[in-house]
Short mmCIF file of C-alpha atoms and ligand atoms in Angstrom, two decimals:
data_model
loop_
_atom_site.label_atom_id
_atom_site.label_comp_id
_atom_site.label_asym_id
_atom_site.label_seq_id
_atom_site.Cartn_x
_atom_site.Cartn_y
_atom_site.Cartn_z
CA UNK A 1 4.10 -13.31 -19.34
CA UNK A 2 4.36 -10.59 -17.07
CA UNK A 3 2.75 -8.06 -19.59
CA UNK A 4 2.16 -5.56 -16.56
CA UNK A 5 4.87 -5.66 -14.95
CA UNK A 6 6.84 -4.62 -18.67
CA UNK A 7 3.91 -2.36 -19.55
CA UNK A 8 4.67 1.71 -19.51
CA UNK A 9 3.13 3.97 -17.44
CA UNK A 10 2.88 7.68 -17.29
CA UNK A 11 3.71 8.36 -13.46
CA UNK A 12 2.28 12.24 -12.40
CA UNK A 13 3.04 13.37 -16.45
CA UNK A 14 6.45 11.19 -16.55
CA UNK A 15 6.32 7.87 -18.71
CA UNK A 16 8.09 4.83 -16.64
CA UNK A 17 9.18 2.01 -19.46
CA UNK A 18 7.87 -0.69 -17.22
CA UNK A 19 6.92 -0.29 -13.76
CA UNK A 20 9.57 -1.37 -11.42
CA UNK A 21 11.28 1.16 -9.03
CA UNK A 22 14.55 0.75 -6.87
CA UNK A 23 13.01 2.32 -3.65
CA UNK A 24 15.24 4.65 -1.79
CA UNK A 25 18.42 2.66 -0.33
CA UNK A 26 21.36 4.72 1.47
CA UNK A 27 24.29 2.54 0.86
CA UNK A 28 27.06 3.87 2.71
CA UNK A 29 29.57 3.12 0.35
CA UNK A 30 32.63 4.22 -1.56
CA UNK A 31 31.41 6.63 -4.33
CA UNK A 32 33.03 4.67 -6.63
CA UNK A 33 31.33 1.59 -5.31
CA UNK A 34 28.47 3.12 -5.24
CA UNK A 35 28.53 4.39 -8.89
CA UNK A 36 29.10 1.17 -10.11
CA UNK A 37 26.24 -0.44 -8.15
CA UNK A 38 23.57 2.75 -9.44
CA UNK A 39 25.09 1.95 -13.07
CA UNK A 40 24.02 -1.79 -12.32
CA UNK A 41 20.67 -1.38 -11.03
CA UNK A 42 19.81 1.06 -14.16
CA UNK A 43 21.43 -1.25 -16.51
CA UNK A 44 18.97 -4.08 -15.09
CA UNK A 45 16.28 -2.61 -16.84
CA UNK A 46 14.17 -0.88 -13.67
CA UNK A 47 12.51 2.17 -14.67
CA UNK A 48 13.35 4.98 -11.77
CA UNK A 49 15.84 4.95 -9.65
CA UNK A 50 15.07 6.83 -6.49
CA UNK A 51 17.96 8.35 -4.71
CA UNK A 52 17.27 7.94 -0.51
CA UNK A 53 17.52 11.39 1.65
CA UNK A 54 18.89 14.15 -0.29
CA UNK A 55 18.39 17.26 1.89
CA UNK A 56 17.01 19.96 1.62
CA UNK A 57 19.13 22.24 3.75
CA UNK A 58 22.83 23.90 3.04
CA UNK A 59 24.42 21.62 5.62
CA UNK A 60 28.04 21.35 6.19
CA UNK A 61 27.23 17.68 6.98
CA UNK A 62 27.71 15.59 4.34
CA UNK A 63 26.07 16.13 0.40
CA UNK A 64 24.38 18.73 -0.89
CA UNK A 65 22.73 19.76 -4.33
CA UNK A 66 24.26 23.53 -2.69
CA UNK A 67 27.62 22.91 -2.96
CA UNK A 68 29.73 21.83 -6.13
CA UNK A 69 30.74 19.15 -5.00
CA UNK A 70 27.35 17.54 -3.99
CA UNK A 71 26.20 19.08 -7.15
CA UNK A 72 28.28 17.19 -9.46
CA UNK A 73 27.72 13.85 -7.41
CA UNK A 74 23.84 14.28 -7.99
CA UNK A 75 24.48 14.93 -11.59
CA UNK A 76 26.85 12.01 -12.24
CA UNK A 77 23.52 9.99 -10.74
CA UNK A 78 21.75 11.48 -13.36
CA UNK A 79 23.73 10.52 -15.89
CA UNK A 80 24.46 6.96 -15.09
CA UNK A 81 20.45 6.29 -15.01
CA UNK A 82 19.73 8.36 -18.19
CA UNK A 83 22.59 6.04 -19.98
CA UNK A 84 20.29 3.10 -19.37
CA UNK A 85 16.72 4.75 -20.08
CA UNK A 86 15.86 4.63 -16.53
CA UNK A 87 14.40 7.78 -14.72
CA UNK A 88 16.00 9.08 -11.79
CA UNK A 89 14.05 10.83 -8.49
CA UNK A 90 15.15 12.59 -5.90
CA UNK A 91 14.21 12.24 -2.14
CA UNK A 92 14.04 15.55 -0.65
CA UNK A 93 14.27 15.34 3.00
CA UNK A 94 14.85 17.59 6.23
CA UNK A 95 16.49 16.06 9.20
CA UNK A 96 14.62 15.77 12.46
CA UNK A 97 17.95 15.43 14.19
CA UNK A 98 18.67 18.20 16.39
CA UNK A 99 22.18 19.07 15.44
CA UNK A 100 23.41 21.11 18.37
CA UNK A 101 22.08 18.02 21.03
CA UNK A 102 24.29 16.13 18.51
CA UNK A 103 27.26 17.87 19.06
CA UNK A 104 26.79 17.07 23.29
CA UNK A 105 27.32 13.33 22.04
CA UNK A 106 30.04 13.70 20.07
CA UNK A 107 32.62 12.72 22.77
CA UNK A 108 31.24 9.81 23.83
CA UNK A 109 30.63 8.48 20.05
CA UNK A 110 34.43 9.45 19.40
CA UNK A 111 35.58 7.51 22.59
CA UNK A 112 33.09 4.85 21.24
CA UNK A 113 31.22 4.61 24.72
CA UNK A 114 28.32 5.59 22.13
CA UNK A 115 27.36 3.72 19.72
CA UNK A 116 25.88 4.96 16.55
CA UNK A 117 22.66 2.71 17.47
CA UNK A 118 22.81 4.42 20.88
CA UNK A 119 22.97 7.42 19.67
CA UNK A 120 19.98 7.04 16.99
CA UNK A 121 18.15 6.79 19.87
CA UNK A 122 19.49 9.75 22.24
CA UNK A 123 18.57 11.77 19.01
CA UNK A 124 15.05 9.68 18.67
CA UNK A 125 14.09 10.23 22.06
CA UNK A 126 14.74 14.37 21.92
CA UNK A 127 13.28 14.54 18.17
CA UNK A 128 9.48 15.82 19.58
CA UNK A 129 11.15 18.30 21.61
CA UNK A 130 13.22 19.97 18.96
CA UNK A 131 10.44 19.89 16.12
CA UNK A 132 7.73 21.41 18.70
CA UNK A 133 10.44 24.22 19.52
CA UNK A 134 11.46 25.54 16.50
CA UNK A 135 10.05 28.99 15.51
CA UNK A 136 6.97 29.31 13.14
CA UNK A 137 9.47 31.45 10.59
CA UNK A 138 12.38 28.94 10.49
CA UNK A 139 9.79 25.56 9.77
CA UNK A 140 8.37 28.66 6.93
CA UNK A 141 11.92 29.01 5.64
CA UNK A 142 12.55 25.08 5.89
CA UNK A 143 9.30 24.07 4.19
CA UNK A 144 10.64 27.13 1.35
CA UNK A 145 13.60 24.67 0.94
CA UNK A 146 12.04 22.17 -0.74
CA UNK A 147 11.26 24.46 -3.46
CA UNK A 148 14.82 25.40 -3.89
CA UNK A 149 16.02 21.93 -3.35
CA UNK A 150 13.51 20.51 -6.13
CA UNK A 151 14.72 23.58 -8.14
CA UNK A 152 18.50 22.44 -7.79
CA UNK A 153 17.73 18.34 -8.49
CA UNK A 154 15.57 19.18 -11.73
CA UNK A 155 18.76 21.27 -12.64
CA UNK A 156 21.55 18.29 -11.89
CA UNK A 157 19.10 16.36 -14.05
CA UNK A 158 16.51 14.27 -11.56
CA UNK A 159 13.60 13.37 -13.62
CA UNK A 160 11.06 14.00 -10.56
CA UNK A 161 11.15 15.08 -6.92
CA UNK A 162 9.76 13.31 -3.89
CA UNK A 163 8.91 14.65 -0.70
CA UNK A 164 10.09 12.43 2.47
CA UNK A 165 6.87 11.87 4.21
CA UNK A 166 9.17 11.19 7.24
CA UNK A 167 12.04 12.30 9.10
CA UNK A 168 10.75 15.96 9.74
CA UNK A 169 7.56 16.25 7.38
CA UNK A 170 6.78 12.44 9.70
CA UNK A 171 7.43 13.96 13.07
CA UNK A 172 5.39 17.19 12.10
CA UNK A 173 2.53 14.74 10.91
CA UNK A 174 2.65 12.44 13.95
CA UNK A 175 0.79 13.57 17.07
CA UNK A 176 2.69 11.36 19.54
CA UNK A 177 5.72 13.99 18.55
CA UNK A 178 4.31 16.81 17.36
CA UNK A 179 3.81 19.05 20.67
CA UNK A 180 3.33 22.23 18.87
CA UNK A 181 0.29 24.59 19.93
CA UNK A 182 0.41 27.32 16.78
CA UNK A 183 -0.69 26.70 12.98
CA UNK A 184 1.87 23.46 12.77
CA UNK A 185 0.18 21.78 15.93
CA UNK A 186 -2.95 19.73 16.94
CA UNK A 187 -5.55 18.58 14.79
CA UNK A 188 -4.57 16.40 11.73
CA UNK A 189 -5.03 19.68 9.63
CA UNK A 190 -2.39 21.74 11.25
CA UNK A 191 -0.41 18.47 11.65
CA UNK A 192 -0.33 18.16 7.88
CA UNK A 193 0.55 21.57 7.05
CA UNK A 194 4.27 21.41 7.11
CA UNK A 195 3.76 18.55 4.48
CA UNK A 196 1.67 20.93 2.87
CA UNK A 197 3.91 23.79 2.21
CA UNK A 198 6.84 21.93 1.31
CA UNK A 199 4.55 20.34 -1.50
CA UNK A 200 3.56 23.67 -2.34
CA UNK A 201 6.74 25.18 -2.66
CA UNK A 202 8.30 23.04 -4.86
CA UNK A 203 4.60 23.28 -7.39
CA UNK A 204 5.30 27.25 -6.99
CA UNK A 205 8.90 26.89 -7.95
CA UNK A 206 8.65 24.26 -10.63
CA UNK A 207 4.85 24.05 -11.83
CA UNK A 208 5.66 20.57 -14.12
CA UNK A 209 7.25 19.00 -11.95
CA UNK A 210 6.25 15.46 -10.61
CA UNK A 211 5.64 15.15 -7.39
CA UNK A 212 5.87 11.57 -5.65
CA UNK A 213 4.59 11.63 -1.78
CA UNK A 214 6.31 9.13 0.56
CA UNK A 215 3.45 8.84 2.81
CA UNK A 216 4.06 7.17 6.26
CA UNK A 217 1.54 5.09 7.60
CA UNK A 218 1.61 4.31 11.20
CA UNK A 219 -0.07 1.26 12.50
CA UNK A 220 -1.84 0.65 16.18
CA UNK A 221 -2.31 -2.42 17.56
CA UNK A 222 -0.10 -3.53 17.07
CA UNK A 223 1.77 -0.15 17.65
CA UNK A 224 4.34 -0.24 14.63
CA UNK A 225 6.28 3.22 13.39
CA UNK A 226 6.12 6.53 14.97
CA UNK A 227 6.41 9.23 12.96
CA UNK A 228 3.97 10.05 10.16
CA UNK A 229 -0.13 9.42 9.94
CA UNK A 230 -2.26 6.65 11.14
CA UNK A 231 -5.04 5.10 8.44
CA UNK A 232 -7.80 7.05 10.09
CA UNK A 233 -5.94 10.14 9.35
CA UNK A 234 -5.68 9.22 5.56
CA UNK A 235 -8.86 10.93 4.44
CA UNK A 236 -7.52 14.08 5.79
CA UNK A 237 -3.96 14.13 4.86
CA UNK A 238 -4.27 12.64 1.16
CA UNK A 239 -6.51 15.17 -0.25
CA UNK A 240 -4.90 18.22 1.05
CA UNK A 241 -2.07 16.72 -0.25
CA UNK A 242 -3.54 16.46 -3.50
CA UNK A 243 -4.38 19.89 -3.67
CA UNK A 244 -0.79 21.39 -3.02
CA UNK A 245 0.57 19.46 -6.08
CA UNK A 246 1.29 16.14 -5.18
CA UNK A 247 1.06 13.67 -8.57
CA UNK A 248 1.78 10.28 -6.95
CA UNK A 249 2.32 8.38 -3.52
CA UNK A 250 4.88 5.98 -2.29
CA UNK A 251 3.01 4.63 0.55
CA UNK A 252 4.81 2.41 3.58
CA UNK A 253 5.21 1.98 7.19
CA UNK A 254 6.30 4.99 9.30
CA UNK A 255 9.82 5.42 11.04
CA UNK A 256 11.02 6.33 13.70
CA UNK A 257 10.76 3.11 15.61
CA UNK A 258 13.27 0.08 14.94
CA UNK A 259 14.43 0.01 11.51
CA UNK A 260 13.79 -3.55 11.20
CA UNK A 261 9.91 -2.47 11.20
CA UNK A 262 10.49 -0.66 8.04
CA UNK A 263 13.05 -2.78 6.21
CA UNK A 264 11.40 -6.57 7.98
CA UNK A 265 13.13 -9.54 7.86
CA UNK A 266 11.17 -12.81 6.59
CA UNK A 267 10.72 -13.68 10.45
CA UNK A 268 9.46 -9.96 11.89
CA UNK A 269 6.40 -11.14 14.28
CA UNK A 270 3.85 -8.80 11.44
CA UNK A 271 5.26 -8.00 8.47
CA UNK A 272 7.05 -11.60 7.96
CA UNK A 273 5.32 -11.66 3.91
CA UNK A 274 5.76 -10.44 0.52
CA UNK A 275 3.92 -7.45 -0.12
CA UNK A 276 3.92 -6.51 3.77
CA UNK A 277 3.22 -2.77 3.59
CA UNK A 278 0.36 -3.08 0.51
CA UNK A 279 -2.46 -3.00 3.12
CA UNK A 280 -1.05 0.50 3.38
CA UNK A 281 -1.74 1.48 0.02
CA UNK A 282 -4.98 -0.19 0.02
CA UNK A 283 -5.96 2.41 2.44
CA UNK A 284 -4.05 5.19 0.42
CA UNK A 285 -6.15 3.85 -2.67
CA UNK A 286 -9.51 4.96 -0.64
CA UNK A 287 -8.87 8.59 -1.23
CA UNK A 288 -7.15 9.25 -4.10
CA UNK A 289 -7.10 8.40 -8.24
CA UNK A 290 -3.41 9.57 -8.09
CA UNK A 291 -0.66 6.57 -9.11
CA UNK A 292 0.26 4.88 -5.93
CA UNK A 293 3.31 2.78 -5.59
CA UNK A 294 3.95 0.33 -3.44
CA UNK A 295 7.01 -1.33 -1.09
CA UNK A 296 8.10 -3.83 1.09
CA UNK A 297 9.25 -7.22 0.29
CA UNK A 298 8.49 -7.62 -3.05
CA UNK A 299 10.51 -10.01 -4.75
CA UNK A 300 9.03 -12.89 -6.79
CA UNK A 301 7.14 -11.61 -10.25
CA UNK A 302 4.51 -13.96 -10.39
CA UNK A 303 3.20 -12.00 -6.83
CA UNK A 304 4.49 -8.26 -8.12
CA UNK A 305 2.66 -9.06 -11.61
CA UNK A 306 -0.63 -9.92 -9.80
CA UNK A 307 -0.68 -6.64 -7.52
CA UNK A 308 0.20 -4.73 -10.64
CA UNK A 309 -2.84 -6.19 -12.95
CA UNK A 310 -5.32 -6.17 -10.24
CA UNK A 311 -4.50 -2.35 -9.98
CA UNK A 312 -3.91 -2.84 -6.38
CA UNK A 313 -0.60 -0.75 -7.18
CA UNK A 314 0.42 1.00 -10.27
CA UNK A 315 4.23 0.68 -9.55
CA UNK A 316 6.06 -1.52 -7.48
CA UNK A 317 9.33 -0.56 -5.54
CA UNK A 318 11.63 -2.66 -4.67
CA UNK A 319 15.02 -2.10 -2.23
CA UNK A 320 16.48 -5.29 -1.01
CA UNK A 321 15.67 -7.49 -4.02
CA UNK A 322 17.50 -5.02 -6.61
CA UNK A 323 20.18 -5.08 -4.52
CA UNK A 324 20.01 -8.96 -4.85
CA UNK A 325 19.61 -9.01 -7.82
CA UNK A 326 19.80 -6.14 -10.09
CA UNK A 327 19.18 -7.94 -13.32
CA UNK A 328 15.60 -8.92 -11.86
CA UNK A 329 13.74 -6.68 -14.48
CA UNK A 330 15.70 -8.03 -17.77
CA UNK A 331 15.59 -11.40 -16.57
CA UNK A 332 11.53 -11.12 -15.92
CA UNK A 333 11.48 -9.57 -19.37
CA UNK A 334 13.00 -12.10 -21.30
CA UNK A 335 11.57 -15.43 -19.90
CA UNK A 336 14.77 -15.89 -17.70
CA UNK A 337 12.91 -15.28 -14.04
CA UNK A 338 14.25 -19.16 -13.19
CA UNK A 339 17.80 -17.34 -13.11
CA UNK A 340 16.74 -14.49 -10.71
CA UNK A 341 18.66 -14.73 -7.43
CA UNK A 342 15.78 -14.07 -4.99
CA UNK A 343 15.74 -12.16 -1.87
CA UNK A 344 15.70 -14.01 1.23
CA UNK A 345 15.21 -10.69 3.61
CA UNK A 346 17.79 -11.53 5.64
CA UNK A 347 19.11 -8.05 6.00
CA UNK A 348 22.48 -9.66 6.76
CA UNK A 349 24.41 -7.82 4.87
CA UNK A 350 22.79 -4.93 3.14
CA UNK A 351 20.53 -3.18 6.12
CA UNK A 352 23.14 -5.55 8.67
CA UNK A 353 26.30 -3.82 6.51
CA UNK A 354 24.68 -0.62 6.90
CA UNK A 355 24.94 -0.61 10.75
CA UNK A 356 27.98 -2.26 10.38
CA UNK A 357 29.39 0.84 8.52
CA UNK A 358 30.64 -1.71 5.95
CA UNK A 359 28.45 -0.49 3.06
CA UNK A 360 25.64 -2.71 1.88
CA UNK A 361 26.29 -5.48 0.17
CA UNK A 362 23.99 -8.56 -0.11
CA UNK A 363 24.90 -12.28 0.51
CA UNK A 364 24.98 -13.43 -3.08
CA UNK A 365 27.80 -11.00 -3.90
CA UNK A 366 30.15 -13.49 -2.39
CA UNK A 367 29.63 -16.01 -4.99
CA UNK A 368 30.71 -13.52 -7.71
CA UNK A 369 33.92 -12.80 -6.63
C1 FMN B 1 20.10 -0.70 3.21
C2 FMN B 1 18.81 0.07 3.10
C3 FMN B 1 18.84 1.46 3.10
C4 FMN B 1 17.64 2.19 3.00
N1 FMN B 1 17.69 3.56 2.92
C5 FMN B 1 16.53 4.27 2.80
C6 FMN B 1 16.56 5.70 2.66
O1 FMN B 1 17.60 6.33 2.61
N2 FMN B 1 15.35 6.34 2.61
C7 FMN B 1 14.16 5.67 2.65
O2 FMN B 1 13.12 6.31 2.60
N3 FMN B 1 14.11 4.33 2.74
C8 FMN B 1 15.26 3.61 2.82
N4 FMN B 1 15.22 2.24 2.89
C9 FMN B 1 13.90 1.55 2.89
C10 FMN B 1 13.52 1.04 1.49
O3 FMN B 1 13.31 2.11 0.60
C11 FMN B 1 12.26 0.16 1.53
O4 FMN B 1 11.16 0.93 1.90
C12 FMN B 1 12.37 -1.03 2.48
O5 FMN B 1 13.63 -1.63 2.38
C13 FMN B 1 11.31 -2.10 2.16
O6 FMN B 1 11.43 -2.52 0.82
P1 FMN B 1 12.15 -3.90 0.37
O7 FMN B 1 11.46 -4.99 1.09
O8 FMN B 1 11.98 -3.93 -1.11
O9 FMN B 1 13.59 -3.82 0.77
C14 FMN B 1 16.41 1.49 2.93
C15 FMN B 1 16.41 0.09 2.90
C16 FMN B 1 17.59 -0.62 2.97
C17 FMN B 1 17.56 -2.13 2.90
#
């Protein structure tokens, strides 16, 4: 029973034990807390552990693999997932977030006539703006940042890197905010090319290196996501891709719209089923051999085993149902997949205790305590 799902796979020159993958999750929670719940997704038997929106920038905001501290914390990730036999990737990302605007709203978020949802979308509605204004050297010596950053993970021990097809690399793909008019504006071409040297800088810098692709679809009628590449685009974007070094995709639904698009609940008005964004990768799957992985909603094996076999997808990520139930892997293994606790995509409490600033949590981890 579920021989695919247990199978190995070699993943751009890495070998996954089986083929289940936490998908990036920000968890906004205590590091201890968090430790603990990295050390129990690993020990439930998945086979990579990505780790969400690690930048690529020396920011004085929050983590980074520049500064000791950030250093160690990556590292300690490391080793947690490595004690299990589970792979560990980073997601290498550049903020579209315009941090001087920021700075203006500060104020109002302190005096809490802002809220944080309020001011996602202040920074949202400005994000086309800032990317189309910023000078052809600086996006050069951002895109060179992903080679350093890649250079930095491999060293704190990250099995393999991934390139955020969103947040910057999605608004400098998307042409409803991509207003630039030199070599990183236009046509899907020079849309792509940011993408494009931020691939090829980290295959410069580290020439083994896996590289996963987290590549943003956006969807038209119905209009769903912003940032990032719409289907017709695909035959464009993939190959080039290809060519700079990429060894795998992640595809899903572009951001930059409401984040209950790209994390649904079991009643959003399109993406209401299991397997939502795998239309996505069907696409995807037109232009490219490469591994492709796929996201959103997977949660019962029977479904995730018959995507896998079919070869619809070669991996299968999962967010919200690891979080549910981080034992899903072992318990699929072993014949005990009556025991799995499944997720009901809710969001009440992880992507709800996100926004909540409580830390995500799901609603089984009451009836632990
Ligand atoms: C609480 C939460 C935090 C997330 N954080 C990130 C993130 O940092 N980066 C990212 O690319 N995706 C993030 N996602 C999206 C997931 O990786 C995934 O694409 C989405 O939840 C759909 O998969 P699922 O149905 O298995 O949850 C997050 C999802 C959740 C629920």
């Amino acid at each position: 029973m579920y021989e695919t799902i247990n199978s190995p796979f070699n993943l751009g020159g890495m070998q996954l034990k089986n083929r289940i993958i936490f998908a990036p999750t920000t968890m906004g929670l205590p590091k201890d807390e968090y430790y603990k719940k990295i050390d129990q997704i690993a020990r439930g038997g998945c086979a990579m552990i990505i780790i969400g929106d690690i930048t690529v920038s020396k920011t004085l905001f929050g983590r980074s693999l520049y500064s000791k501290k950030g250093f160690a914390h990556y590292k300690k990730l490391a080793e947690i997932a490595h004690l299990h036999g589970c792979k560990i990737c980073a997601q290498l990302f550049k903020s579209d977030a315009n941090m001087k605007a920021m700075l203006k709203y500060v104020p109002g978020v302190l005096t809490k006539k802002i809220s944080m949802e309020e001011l996602r979308n202040l920074l949202n509605d400005q994000v086309g703006k800032y990317i189309s204004s910023i000078p052809e050297k600086k996006v050069k010596e951002i895109t060179t940042d992903f080679g350093e950053a890649a250079a930095l993970a491999k060293m704190a021990g990250f099995d393999m890197v991934r390139v955020h097809g969103d947040r910057m690399c999605g608004i400098f793909s998307s042409e409803i905010f991509n207003c630039r008019t030199d070599k990183y504006g236009g046509n899907s071409k020079k849309r792509v090319r940011f993408a494009i040297e931020a691939v090829a800088s980290i295959r410069k810098k580290m020439p083994d290196l896996p590289i996963d692709y987290n590549l943003s679809v956006r969807q038209e009628n119905p209009h769903y996501g912003n940032a990032g590449v719409l289907v017709e685009e695909l035959p464009i974007f993939i190959p080039l891709l290809e060519k700079a070094g990429v060894t795998s995709f992640h595809v899903t639904l572009a951001n930059h719209s409401e984040l209950e698009d790209t994390i649904p609940t079991s009643k959003h008005p399109y993406f209401p089923e299991e397997g939502c964004f795998l239309k996505f990768s069907d696409e995807a799957r037109k232009y490219t051999k490469l591994p492709i992985c796929g996201v959103g909603g997977l949660a019962t094996p029977d479904f995730v085993e018959t995507q896998l076999k079919s070869g619809r997808i070669d991996c299968a990520a999962m967010s919200r149902q690891l979080i549910a139930d981080p034992d899903w892997v072992n318990k699929t293994a072993g014949g005990h997949q009556s025991t799995i606790k499944h997720c009901i995509r809710c969001n009440i409490k992880c992507l709800g205790g996100m926004q909540k600033h409580q830390g995500v949590h799901c609603i089984y981890d009451k009836e632990e305590k």
